[in-house]
Structures are given as structure tokens and as C-alpha cells.
């Protein structure tokens, strides 16, 4: 958990100053994606048997695939 926090902070400290002050949408997108990645990493640390994103997409689109057959 400690290393996930350290890496996240390092990424933010490295990337944030490179963005212009006018890039508000890009900063919001960066913050959202960074937070999503951080939460996913923490969730996988505490719940390692959690299904991955590919399995989620497979479950969502399986009925659509059956209809197309």
C-alpha cells in the first residue's frame, strides 16, 4: 500500500507541473484517471481475487454476443 501511494504521488508531482494553467479539462481528466488507477490498485491489494476489467466487459456483452449468433 505504501508503494502505491508513493508511486501515485511521484506521478502527480512529475506530470502536474507540465500541464498549462489553461488546461483545466486535461487536469480534471488526469486527476480522475489517477484516482481511478489508485483506487483500483488499492482494491487489488486488499481483494486480490477481484475479477479484472476484461471479465466485467465479458459479462456485460455476453448477452449481446448470444443475440448476434
PDB file of N, CA, C and O in Angstrom:
ATOM      1  N   UNK A   1       0.830  -1.184   0.000  1.00  0.00           N
ATOM      2  CA  UNK A   1       0.000   0.000   0.000  1.00  0.00           C
ATOM      3  C   UNK A   1       0.877   1.252   0.000  1.00  0.00           C
ATOM      4  O   UNK A   1       0.570   2.216  -0.698  1.00  0.00           O
ATOM      5  N   UNK A   2       1.946   1.200   0.759  1.00  0.00           N
ATOM      6  CA  UNK A   2       2.853   2.342   0.845  1.00  0.00           C
ATOM      7  C   UNK A   2       3.422   2.697  -0.527  1.00  0.00           C
ATOM      8  O   UNK A   2       3.476   3.864  -0.915  1.00  0.00           O
ATOM      9  N   UNK A   3       3.848   1.672  -1.285  1.00  0.00           N
ATOM     10  CA  UNK A   3       4.460   1.933  -2.586  1.00  0.00           C
ATOM     11  C   UNK A   3       3.453   2.439  -3.601  1.00  0.00           C
ATOM     12  O   UNK A   3       3.809   3.219  -4.493  1.00  0.00           O
ATOM     13  N   UNK A   4       2.222   2.027  -3.483  1.00  0.00           N
ATOM     14  CA  UNK A   4       1.180   2.555  -4.381  1.00  0.00           C
ATOM     15  C   UNK A   4       1.003   4.050  -4.135  1.00  0.00           C
ATOM     16  O   UNK A   4       0.908   4.839  -5.086  1.00  0.00           O
ATOM     17  N   UNK A   5       0.985   4.448  -2.893  1.00  0.00           N
ATOM     18  CA  UNK A   5       0.857   5.869  -2.557  1.00  0.00           C
ATOM     19  C   UNK A   5       2.080   6.642  -3.041  1.00  0.00           C
ATOM     20  O   UNK A   5       1.946   7.721  -3.631  1.00  0.00           O
ATOM     21  N   UNK A   6       3.265   6.102  -2.825  1.00  0.00           N
ATOM     22  CA  UNK A   6       4.491   6.785  -3.242  1.00  0.00           C
ATOM     23  C   UNK A   6       4.528   6.958  -4.758  1.00  0.00           C
ATOM     24  O   UNK A   6       4.819   8.052  -5.269  1.00  0.00           O
ATOM     25  N   UNK A   7       4.211   5.908  -5.495  1.00  0.00           N
ATOM     26  CA  UNK A   7       4.237   5.992  -6.963  1.00  0.00           C
ATOM     27  C   UNK A   7       3.184   6.969  -7.459  1.00  0.00           C
ATOM     28  O   UNK A   7       3.445   7.766  -8.373  1.00  0.00           O
ATOM     29  N   UNK A   8       2.004   6.966  -6.868  1.00  0.00           N
ATOM     30  CA  UNK A   8       0.953   7.897  -7.271  1.00  0.00           C
ATOM     31  C   UNK A   8       1.392   9.340  -7.033  1.00  0.00           C
ATOM     32  O   UNK A   8       1.208  10.201  -7.904  1.00  0.00           O
ATOM     33  N   UNK A   9       1.970   9.610  -5.893  1.00  0.00           N
ATOM     34  CA  UNK A   9       2.446  10.969  -5.598  1.00  0.00           C
ATOM     35  C   UNK A   9       3.551  11.380  -6.554  1.00  0.00           C
ATOM     36  O   UNK A   9       3.569  12.515  -7.048  1.00  0.00           O
ATOM     37  N   UNK A  10       4.467  10.463  -6.862  1.00  0.00           N
ATOM     38  CA  UNK A  10       5.548  10.785  -7.800  1.00  0.00           C
ATOM     39  C   UNK A  10       5.009  11.086  -9.198  1.00  0.00           C
ATOM     40  O   UNK A  10       5.492  12.009  -9.864  1.00  0.00           O
ATOM     41  N   UNK A  11       4.029  10.325  -9.636  1.00  0.00           N
ATOM     42  CA  UNK A  11       3.423  10.579 -10.956  1.00  0.00           C
ATOM     43  C   UNK A  11       2.764  11.945 -10.972  1.00  0.00           C
ATOM     44  O   UNK A  11       2.922  12.714 -11.931  1.00  0.00           O
ATOM     45  N   UNK A  12       2.037  12.272  -9.919  1.00  0.00           N
ATOM     46  CA  UNK A  12       1.370  13.579  -9.849  1.00  0.00           C
ATOM     47  C   UNK A  12       2.403  14.697  -9.823  1.00  0.00           C
ATOM     48  O   UNK A  12       2.270  15.690 -10.550  1.00  0.00           O
ATOM     49  N   UNK A  13       3.441  14.559  -9.014  1.00  0.00           N
ATOM     50  CA  UNK A  13       4.467  15.606  -8.935  1.00  0.00           C
ATOM     51  C   UNK A  13       5.231  15.770 -10.245  1.00  0.00           C
ATOM     52  O   UNK A  13       5.703  16.864 -10.557  1.00  0.00           O
ATOM     53  N   UNK A  14       5.351  14.700 -11.004  1.00  0.00           N
ATOM     54  CA  UNK A  14       6.073  14.772 -12.273  1.00  0.00           C
ATOM     55  C   UNK A  14       5.207  15.360 -13.385  1.00  0.00           C
ATOM     56  O   UNK A  14       5.672  16.163 -14.192  1.00  0.00           O
ATOM     57  N   UNK A  15       3.950  14.958 -13.451  1.00  0.00           N
ATOM     58  CA  UNK A  15       3.094  15.340 -14.575  1.00  0.00           C
ATOM     59  C   UNK A  15       2.367  16.671 -14.375  1.00  0.00           C
ATOM     60  O   UNK A  15       2.144  17.401 -15.337  1.00  0.00           O
ATOM     61  N   UNK A  16       1.953  16.989 -13.175  1.00  0.00           N
ATOM     62  CA  UNK A  16       1.120  18.171 -12.935  1.00  0.00           C
ATOM     63  C   UNK A  16       1.788  19.475 -13.375  1.00  0.00           C
ATOM     64  O   UNK A  16       1.155  20.286 -14.039  1.00  0.00           O
ATOM     65  N   UNK A  17       3.066  19.705 -13.042  1.00  0.00           N
ATOM     66  CA  UNK A  17       3.696  20.971 -13.462  1.00  0.00           C
ATOM     67  C   UNK A  17       3.848  21.101 -14.986  1.00  0.00           C
ATOM     68  O   UNK A  17       3.969  22.207 -15.498  1.00  0.00           O
ATOM     69  N   UNK A  18       3.822  19.995 -15.712  1.00  0.00           N
ATOM     70  CA  UNK A  18       3.965  20.042 -17.162  1.00  0.00           C
ATOM     71  C   UNK A  18       2.706  20.541 -17.860  1.00  0.00           C
ATOM     72  O   UNK A  18       2.753  20.900 -19.029  1.00  0.00           O
ATOM     73  N   UNK A  19       1.584  20.540 -17.165  1.00  0.00           N
ATOM     74  CA  UNK A  19       0.328  20.994 -17.758  1.00  0.00           C
ATOM     75  C   UNK A  19       0.196  22.503 -17.598  1.00  0.00           C
ATOM     76  O   UNK A  19       0.508  23.053 -16.545  1.00  0.00           O
ATOM     77  N   UNK A  20      -0.291  23.142 -18.655  1.00  0.00           N
ATOM     78  CA  UNK A  20      -0.514  24.586 -18.594  1.00  0.00           C
ATOM     79  C   UNK A  20      -1.671  24.903 -17.655  1.00  0.00           C
ATOM     80  O   UNK A  20      -2.537  24.078 -17.403  1.00  0.00           O
ATOM     81  N   UNK A  21      -1.701  26.127 -17.160  1.00  0.00           N
ATOM     82  CA  UNK A  21      -2.778  26.547 -16.261  1.00  0.00           C
ATOM     83  C   UNK A  21      -4.123  26.581 -16.978  1.00  0.00           C
ATOM     84  O   UNK A  21      -5.164  26.442 -16.359  1.00  0.00           O
ATOM     85  N   UNK A  22      -4.097  26.786 -18.294  1.00  0.00           N
ATOM     86  CA  UNK A  22      -5.346  26.853 -19.061  1.00  0.00           C
ATOM     87  C   UNK A  22      -5.942  25.474 -19.347  1.00  0.00           C
ATOM     88  O   UNK A  22      -7.073  25.374 -19.793  1.00  0.00           O
ATOM     89  N   UNK A  23      -5.207  24.424 -19.117  1.00  0.00           N
ATOM     90  CA  UNK A  23      -5.663  23.070 -19.418  1.00  0.00           C
ATOM     91  C   UNK A  23      -6.500  22.497 -18.269  1.00  0.00           C
ATOM     92  O   UNK A  23      -6.150  21.510 -17.655  1.00  0.00           O
ATOM     93  N   UNK A  24      -7.623  23.115 -18.017  1.00  0.00           N
ATOM     94  CA  UNK A  24      -8.455  22.696 -16.889  1.00  0.00           C
ATOM     95  C   UNK A  24      -9.091  21.316 -17.132  1.00  0.00           C
ATOM     96  O   UNK A  24      -9.131  20.478 -16.239  1.00  0.00           O
ATOM     97  N   UNK A  25      -9.592  21.084 -18.343  1.00  0.00           N
ATOM     98  CA  UNK A  25     -10.213  19.788 -18.638  1.00  0.00           C
ATOM     99  C   UNK A  25      -9.184  18.660 -18.572  1.00  0.00           C
ATOM    100  O   UNK A  25      -9.487  17.573 -18.083  1.00  0.00           O
ATOM    101  N   UNK A  26      -7.994  18.930 -19.077  1.00  0.00           N
ATOM    102  CA  UNK A  26      -6.943  17.920 -19.035  1.00  0.00           C
ATOM    103  C   UNK A  26      -6.533  17.613 -17.598  1.00  0.00           C
ATOM    104  O   UNK A  26      -6.275  16.462 -17.255  1.00  0.00           O
ATOM    105  N   UNK A  27      -6.498  18.631 -16.757  1.00  0.00           N
ATOM    106  CA  UNK A  27      -6.158  18.407 -15.347  1.00  0.00           C
ATOM    107  C   UNK A  27      -7.236  17.594 -14.644  1.00  0.00           C
ATOM    108  O   UNK A  27      -6.932  16.716 -13.838  1.00  0.00           O
ATOM    109  N   UNK A  28      -8.508  17.884 -14.944  1.00  0.00           N
ATOM    110  CA  UNK A  28      -9.593  17.108 -14.349  1.00  0.00           C
ATOM    111  C   UNK A  28      -9.535  15.651 -14.821  1.00  0.00           C
ATOM    112  O   UNK A  28      -9.732  14.724 -14.033  1.00  0.00           O
ATOM    113  N   UNK A  29      -9.263  15.451 -16.101  1.00  0.00           N
ATOM    114  CA  UNK A  29      -9.153  14.094 -16.628  1.00  0.00           C
ATOM    115  C   UNK A  29      -7.972  13.359 -15.994  1.00  0.00           C
ATOM    116  O   UNK A  29      -8.081  12.187 -15.612  1.00  0.00           O
ATOM    117  N   UNK A  30      -6.844  14.045 -15.879  1.00  0.00           N
ATOM    118  CA  UNK A  30      -5.667  13.450 -15.239  1.00  0.00           C
ATOM    119  C   UNK A  30      -5.968  13.068 -13.798  1.00  0.00           C
ATOM    120  O   UNK A  30      -5.630  11.967 -13.350  1.00  0.00           O
ATOM    121  N   UNK A  31      -6.607  13.976 -13.069  1.00  0.00           N
ATOM    122  CA  UNK A  31      -6.936  13.696 -11.662  1.00  0.00           C
ATOM    123  C   UNK A  31      -7.897  12.515 -11.550  1.00  0.00           C
ATOM    124  O   UNK A  31      -7.720  11.638 -10.696  1.00  0.00           O
ATOM    125  N   UNK A  32      -8.892  12.475 -12.418  1.00  0.00           N
ATOM    126  CA  UNK A  32      -9.862  11.380 -12.373  1.00  0.00           C
ATOM    127  C   UNK A  32      -9.241  10.041 -12.710  1.00  0.00           C
ATOM    128  O   UNK A  32      -9.493   9.031 -12.031  1.00  0.00           O
ATOM    129  N   UNK A  33      -8.430   9.999 -13.760  1.00  0.00           N
ATOM    130  CA  UNK A  33      -7.788   8.741 -14.141  1.00  0.00           C
ATOM    131  C   UNK A  33      -6.761   8.294 -13.109  1.00  0.00           C
ATOM    132  O   UNK A  33      -6.632   7.091 -12.829  1.00  0.00           O
ATOM    133  N   UNK A  34      -6.055   9.248 -12.526  1.00  0.00           N
ATOM    134  CA  UNK A  34      -5.088   8.898 -11.480  1.00  0.00           C
ATOM    135  C   UNK A  34      -5.801   8.339 -10.256  1.00  0.00           C
ATOM    136  O   UNK A  34      -5.370   7.343  -9.675  1.00  0.00           O
ATOM    137  N   UNK A  35      -6.903   8.970  -9.882  1.00  0.00           N
ATOM    138  CA  UNK A  35      -7.675   8.483  -8.733  1.00  0.00           C
ATOM    139  C   UNK A  35      -8.261   7.099  -9.023  1.00  0.00           C
ATOM    140  O   UNK A  35      -8.246   6.221  -8.152  1.00  0.00           O
ATOM    141  N   UNK A  36      -8.776   6.890 -10.226  1.00  0.00           N
ATOM    142  CA  UNK A  36      -9.322   5.582 -10.581  1.00  0.00           C
ATOM    143  C   UNK A  36      -8.237   4.514 -10.534  1.00  0.00           C
ATOM    144  O   UNK A  36      -8.465   3.404 -10.023  1.00  0.00           O
ATOM    145  N   UNK A  37      -7.057   4.818 -11.055  1.00  0.00           N
ATOM    146  CA  UNK A  37      -5.953   3.862 -11.001  1.00  0.00           C
ATOM    147  C   UNK A  37      -5.510   3.571  -9.584  1.00  0.00           C
ATOM    148  O   UNK A  37      -5.225   2.426  -9.233  1.00  0.00           O
ATOM    149  N   UNK A  38      -5.466   4.616  -8.764  1.00  0.00           N
ATOM    150  CA  UNK A  38      -5.092   4.437  -7.364  1.00  0.00           C
ATOM    151  C   UNK A  38      -6.106   3.547  -6.638  1.00  0.00           C
ATOM    152  O   UNK A  38      -5.732   2.605  -5.926  1.00  0.00           O
ATOM    153  N   UNK A  39      -7.386   3.829  -6.836  1.00  0.00           N
ATOM    154  CA  UNK A  39      -8.422   3.032  -6.179  1.00  0.00           C
ATOM    155  C   UNK A  39      -8.407   1.581  -6.651  1.00  0.00           C
ATOM    156  O   UNK A  39      -8.597   0.659  -5.850  1.00  0.00           O
ATOM    157  N   UNK A  40      -8.174   1.374  -7.936  1.00  0.00           N
ATOM    158  CA  UNK A  40      -8.091   0.009  -8.457  1.00  0.00           C
ATOM    159  C   UNK A  40      -6.899  -0.728  -7.847  1.00  0.00           C
ATOM    160  O   UNK A  40      -7.017  -1.893  -7.453  1.00  0.00           O
ATOM    161  N   UNK A  41      -5.753  -0.051  -7.732  1.00  0.00           N
ATOM    162  CA  UNK A  41      -4.575  -0.680  -7.144  1.00  0.00           C
ATOM    163  C   UNK A  41      -4.809  -1.041  -5.677  1.00  0.00           C
ATOM    164  O   UNK A  41      -4.456  -2.131  -5.233  1.00  0.00           O
ATOM    165  N   UNK A  42      -5.424  -0.129  -4.932  1.00  0.00           N
ATOM    166  CA  UNK A  42      -5.708  -0.403  -3.516  1.00  0.00           C
ATOM    167  C   UNK A  42      -6.706  -1.546  -3.388  1.00  0.00           C
ATOM    168  O   UNK A  42      -6.551  -2.436  -2.542  1.00  0.00           O
ATOM    169  N   UNK A  43      -7.717  -1.549  -4.244  1.00  0.00           N
ATOM    170  CA  UNK A  43      -8.712  -2.615  -4.192  1.00  0.00           C
ATOM    171  C   UNK A  43      -8.067  -3.973  -4.490  1.00  0.00           C
ATOM    172  O   UNK A  43      -8.375  -4.979  -3.847  1.00  0.00           O
ATOM    173  N   UNK A  44      -7.158  -4.007  -5.462  1.00  0.00           N
ATOM    174  CA  UNK A  44      -6.492  -5.266  -5.786  1.00  0.00           C
ATOM    175  C   UNK A  44      -5.534  -5.711  -4.692  1.00  0.00           C
ATOM    176  O   UNK A  44      -5.266  -6.903  -4.551  1.00  0.00           O
ATOM    177  N   UNK A  45      -5.014  -4.779  -3.893  1.00  0.00           N
ATOM    178  CA  UNK A  45      -4.162  -5.160  -2.765  1.00  0.00           C
ATOM    179  C   UNK A  45      -4.996  -5.835  -1.685  1.00  0.00           C
ATOM    180  O   UNK A  45      -4.621  -6.875  -1.145  1.00  0.00           O
ATOM    181  N   UNK A  46      -6.146  -5.247  -1.370  1.00  0.00           N
ATOM    182  CA  UNK A  46      -6.981  -5.793  -0.293  1.00  0.00           C
ATOM    183  C   UNK A  46      -7.854  -6.956  -0.737  1.00  0.00           C
ATOM    184  O   UNK A  46      -8.206  -7.809   0.066  1.00  0.00           O
ATOM    185  N   UNK A  47      -8.242  -6.986  -2.004  1.00  0.00           N
ATOM    186  CA  UNK A  47      -9.095  -8.050  -2.539  1.00  0.00           C
ATOM    187  C   UNK A  47      -8.449  -8.604  -3.812  1.00  0.00           C
ATOM    188  O   UNK A  47      -8.897  -8.305  -4.919  1.00  0.00           O
ATOM    189  N   UNK A  48      -7.425  -9.438  -3.672  1.00  0.00           N
ATOM    190  CA  UNK A  48      -6.691  -9.900  -4.859  1.00  0.00           C
ATOM    191  C   UNK A  48      -7.503 -10.803  -5.782  1.00  0.00           C
ATOM    192  O   UNK A  48      -7.142 -10.977  -6.941  1.00  0.00           O
ATOM    193  N   UNK A  49      -8.586 -11.382  -5.301  1.00  0.00           N
ATOM    194  CA  UNK A  49      -9.397 -12.265  -6.147  1.00  0.00           C
ATOM    195  C   UNK A  49     -10.473 -11.520  -6.921  1.00  0.00           C
ATOM    196  O   UNK A  49     -11.328 -12.145  -7.545  1.00  0.00           O
ATOM    197  N   UNK A  50     -10.437 -10.205  -6.890  1.00  0.00           N
ATOM    198  CA  UNK A  50     -11.422  -9.398  -7.609  1.00  0.00           C
ATOM    199  C   UNK A  50     -11.269  -9.627  -9.109  1.00  0.00           C
ATOM    200  O   UNK A  50     -10.160  -9.608  -9.630  1.00  0.00           O
ATOM    201  N   UNK A  51     -12.380  -9.867  -9.813  1.00  0.00           N
ATOM    202  CA  UNK A  51     -12.271 -10.050 -11.261  1.00  0.00           C
ATOM    203  C   UNK A  51     -11.780  -8.768 -11.939  1.00  0.00           C
ATOM    204  O   UNK A  51     -12.069  -7.661 -11.489  1.00  0.00           O
ATOM    205  N   UNK A  52     -11.065  -8.951 -13.020  1.00  0.00           N
ATOM    206  CA  UNK A  52     -10.496  -7.815 -13.733  1.00  0.00           C
ATOM    207  C   UNK A  52     -11.497  -7.154 -14.669  1.00  0.00           C
ATOM    208  O   UNK A  52     -12.630  -7.618 -14.844  1.00  0.00           O
ATOM    209  N   UNK A  53     -11.077  -6.073 -15.290  1.00  0.00           N
ATOM    210  CA  UNK A  53     -11.963  -5.344 -16.200  1.00  0.00           C
ATOM    211  C   UNK A  53     -12.397  -6.171 -17.402  1.00  0.00           C
ATOM    212  O   UNK A  53     -13.513  -6.008 -17.894  1.00  0.00           O
ATOM    213  N   UNK A  54     -11.545  -7.077 -17.886  1.00  0.00           N
ATOM    214  CA  UNK A  54     -11.926  -7.903 -19.035  1.00  0.00           C
ATOM    215  C   UNK A  54     -13.096  -8.805 -18.704  1.00  0.00           C
ATOM    216  O   UNK A  54     -13.984  -9.021 -19.541  1.00  0.00           O
ATOM    217  N   UNK A  55     -13.122  -9.332 -17.513  1.00  0.00           N
ATOM    218  CA  UNK A  55     -14.229 -10.186 -17.109  1.00  0.00           C
ATOM    219  C   UNK A  55     -15.518  -9.378 -16.981  1.00  0.00           C
ATOM    220  O   UNK A  55     -16.595  -9.862 -17.325  1.00  0.00           O
ATOM    221  N   UNK A  56     -15.419  -8.143 -16.506  1.00  0.00           N
ATOM    222  CA  UNK A  56     -16.591  -7.279 -16.400  1.00  0.00           C
ATOM    223  C   UNK A  56     -17.165  -6.980 -17.781  1.00  0.00           C
ATOM    224  O   UNK A  56     -18.371  -7.093 -18.000  1.00  0.00           O
ATOM    225  N   UNK A  57     -16.303  -6.628 -18.721  1.00  0.00           N
ATOM    226  CA  UNK A  57     -16.765  -6.340 -20.083  1.00  0.00           C
ATOM    227  C   UNK A  57     -17.366  -7.596 -20.707  1.00  0.00           C
ATOM    228  O   UNK A  57     -18.389  -7.537 -21.392  1.00  0.00           O
ATOM    229  N   UNK A  58     -16.749  -8.739 -20.461  1.00  0.00           N
ATOM    230  CA  UNK A  58     -17.281 -10.003 -20.972  1.00  0.00           C
ATOM    231  C   UNK A  58     -18.681 -10.295 -20.442  1.00  0.00           C
ATOM    232  O   UNK A  58     -19.570 -10.730 -21.194  1.00  0.00           O
ATOM    233  N   UNK A  59     -18.896 -10.049 -19.155  1.00  0.00           N
ATOM    234  CA  UNK A  59     -20.210 -10.282 -18.559  1.00  0.00           C
ATOM    235  C   UNK A  59     -21.259  -9.326 -19.122  1.00  0.00           C
ATOM    236  O   UNK A  59     -22.413  -9.691 -19.308  1.00  0.00           O
ATOM    237  N   UNK A  60     -20.854  -8.097 -19.394  1.00  0.00           N
ATOM    238  CA  UNK A  60     -21.804  -7.110 -19.910  1.00  0.00           C
ATOM    239  C   UNK A  60     -22.211  -7.448 -21.338  1.00  0.00           C
ATOM    240  O   UNK A  60     -23.393  -7.376 -21.696  1.00  0.00           O
ATOM    241  N   UNK A  61     -21.248  -7.833 -22.171  1.00  0.00           N
ATOM    242  CA  UNK A  61     -21.529  -8.035 -23.587  1.00  0.00           C
ATOM    243  C   UNK A  61     -21.852  -9.470 -23.970  1.00  0.00           C
ATOM    244  O   UNK A  61     -22.133  -9.741 -25.134  1.00  0.00           O
ATOM    245  N   UNK A  62     -21.828 -10.404 -23.055  1.00  0.00           N
ATOM    246  CA  UNK A  62     -22.160 -11.792 -23.371  1.00  0.00           C
ATOM    247  C   UNK A  62     -23.582 -11.930 -23.916  1.00  0.00           C
ATOM    248  O   UNK A  62     -23.782 -12.602 -24.927  1.00  0.00           O
ATOM    249  N   UNK A  63     -24.597 -11.284 -23.317  1.00  0.00           N
ATOM    250  CA  UNK A  63     -25.940 -11.398 -23.893  1.00  0.00           C
ATOM    251  C   UNK A  63     -26.024 -10.827 -25.313  1.00  0.00           C
ATOM    252  O   UNK A  63     -26.724 -11.374 -26.167  1.00  0.00           O
ATOM    253  N   UNK A  64     -25.301  -9.759 -25.580  1.00  0.00           N
ATOM    254  CA  UNK A  64     -25.289  -9.179 -26.909  1.00  0.00           C
ATOM    255  C   UNK A  64     -24.659 -10.150 -27.912  1.00  0.00           C
ATOM    256  O   UNK A  64     -25.141 -10.298 -29.028  1.00  0.00           O
ATOM    257  N   UNK A  65     -23.611 -10.844 -27.510  1.00  0.00           N
ATOM    258  CA  UNK A  65     -22.975 -11.832 -28.380  1.00  0.00           C
ATOM    259  C   UNK A  65     -23.894 -12.981 -28.695  1.00  0.00           C
ATOM    260  O   UNK A  65     -23.903 -13.491 -29.813  1.00  0.00           O
ATOM    261  N   UNK A  66     -24.689 -13.407 -27.708  1.00  0.00           N
ATOM    262  CA  UNK A  66     -25.635 -14.501 -27.944  1.00  0.00           C
ATOM    263  C   UNK A  66     -26.726 -14.069 -28.906  1.00  0.00           C
ATOM    264  O   UNK A  66     -27.208 -14.871 -29.704  1.00  0.00           O
ATOM    265  N   UNK A  67     -27.147 -12.818 -28.835  1.00  0.00           N
ATOM    266  CA  UNK A  67     -28.170 -12.322 -29.762  1.00  0.00           C
ATOM    267  C   UNK A  67     -27.658 -12.250 -31.187  1.00  0.00           C
ATOM    268  O   UNK A  67     -28.419 -12.441 -32.133  1.00  0.00           O
ATOM    269  N   UNK A  68     -26.378 -11.988 -31.358  1.00  0.00           N
ATOM    270  CA  UNK A  68     -25.811 -11.824 -32.683  1.00  0.00           C
ATOM    271  C   UNK A  68     -25.503 -13.143 -33.364  1.00  0.00           C
ATOM    272  O   UNK A  68     -25.240 -13.190 -34.550  1.00  0.00           O
ATOM    273  N   UNK A  69     -25.523 -14.252 -32.618  1.00  0.00           N
ATOM    274  CA  UNK A  69     -25.231 -15.574 -33.212  1.00  0.00           C
ATOM    275  C   UNK A  69     -26.325 -16.071 -34.083  1.00  0.00           C
ATOM    276  O   UNK A  69     -27.415 -15.811 -34.096  1.00  0.00           O
TER     277      UNK A  69
END
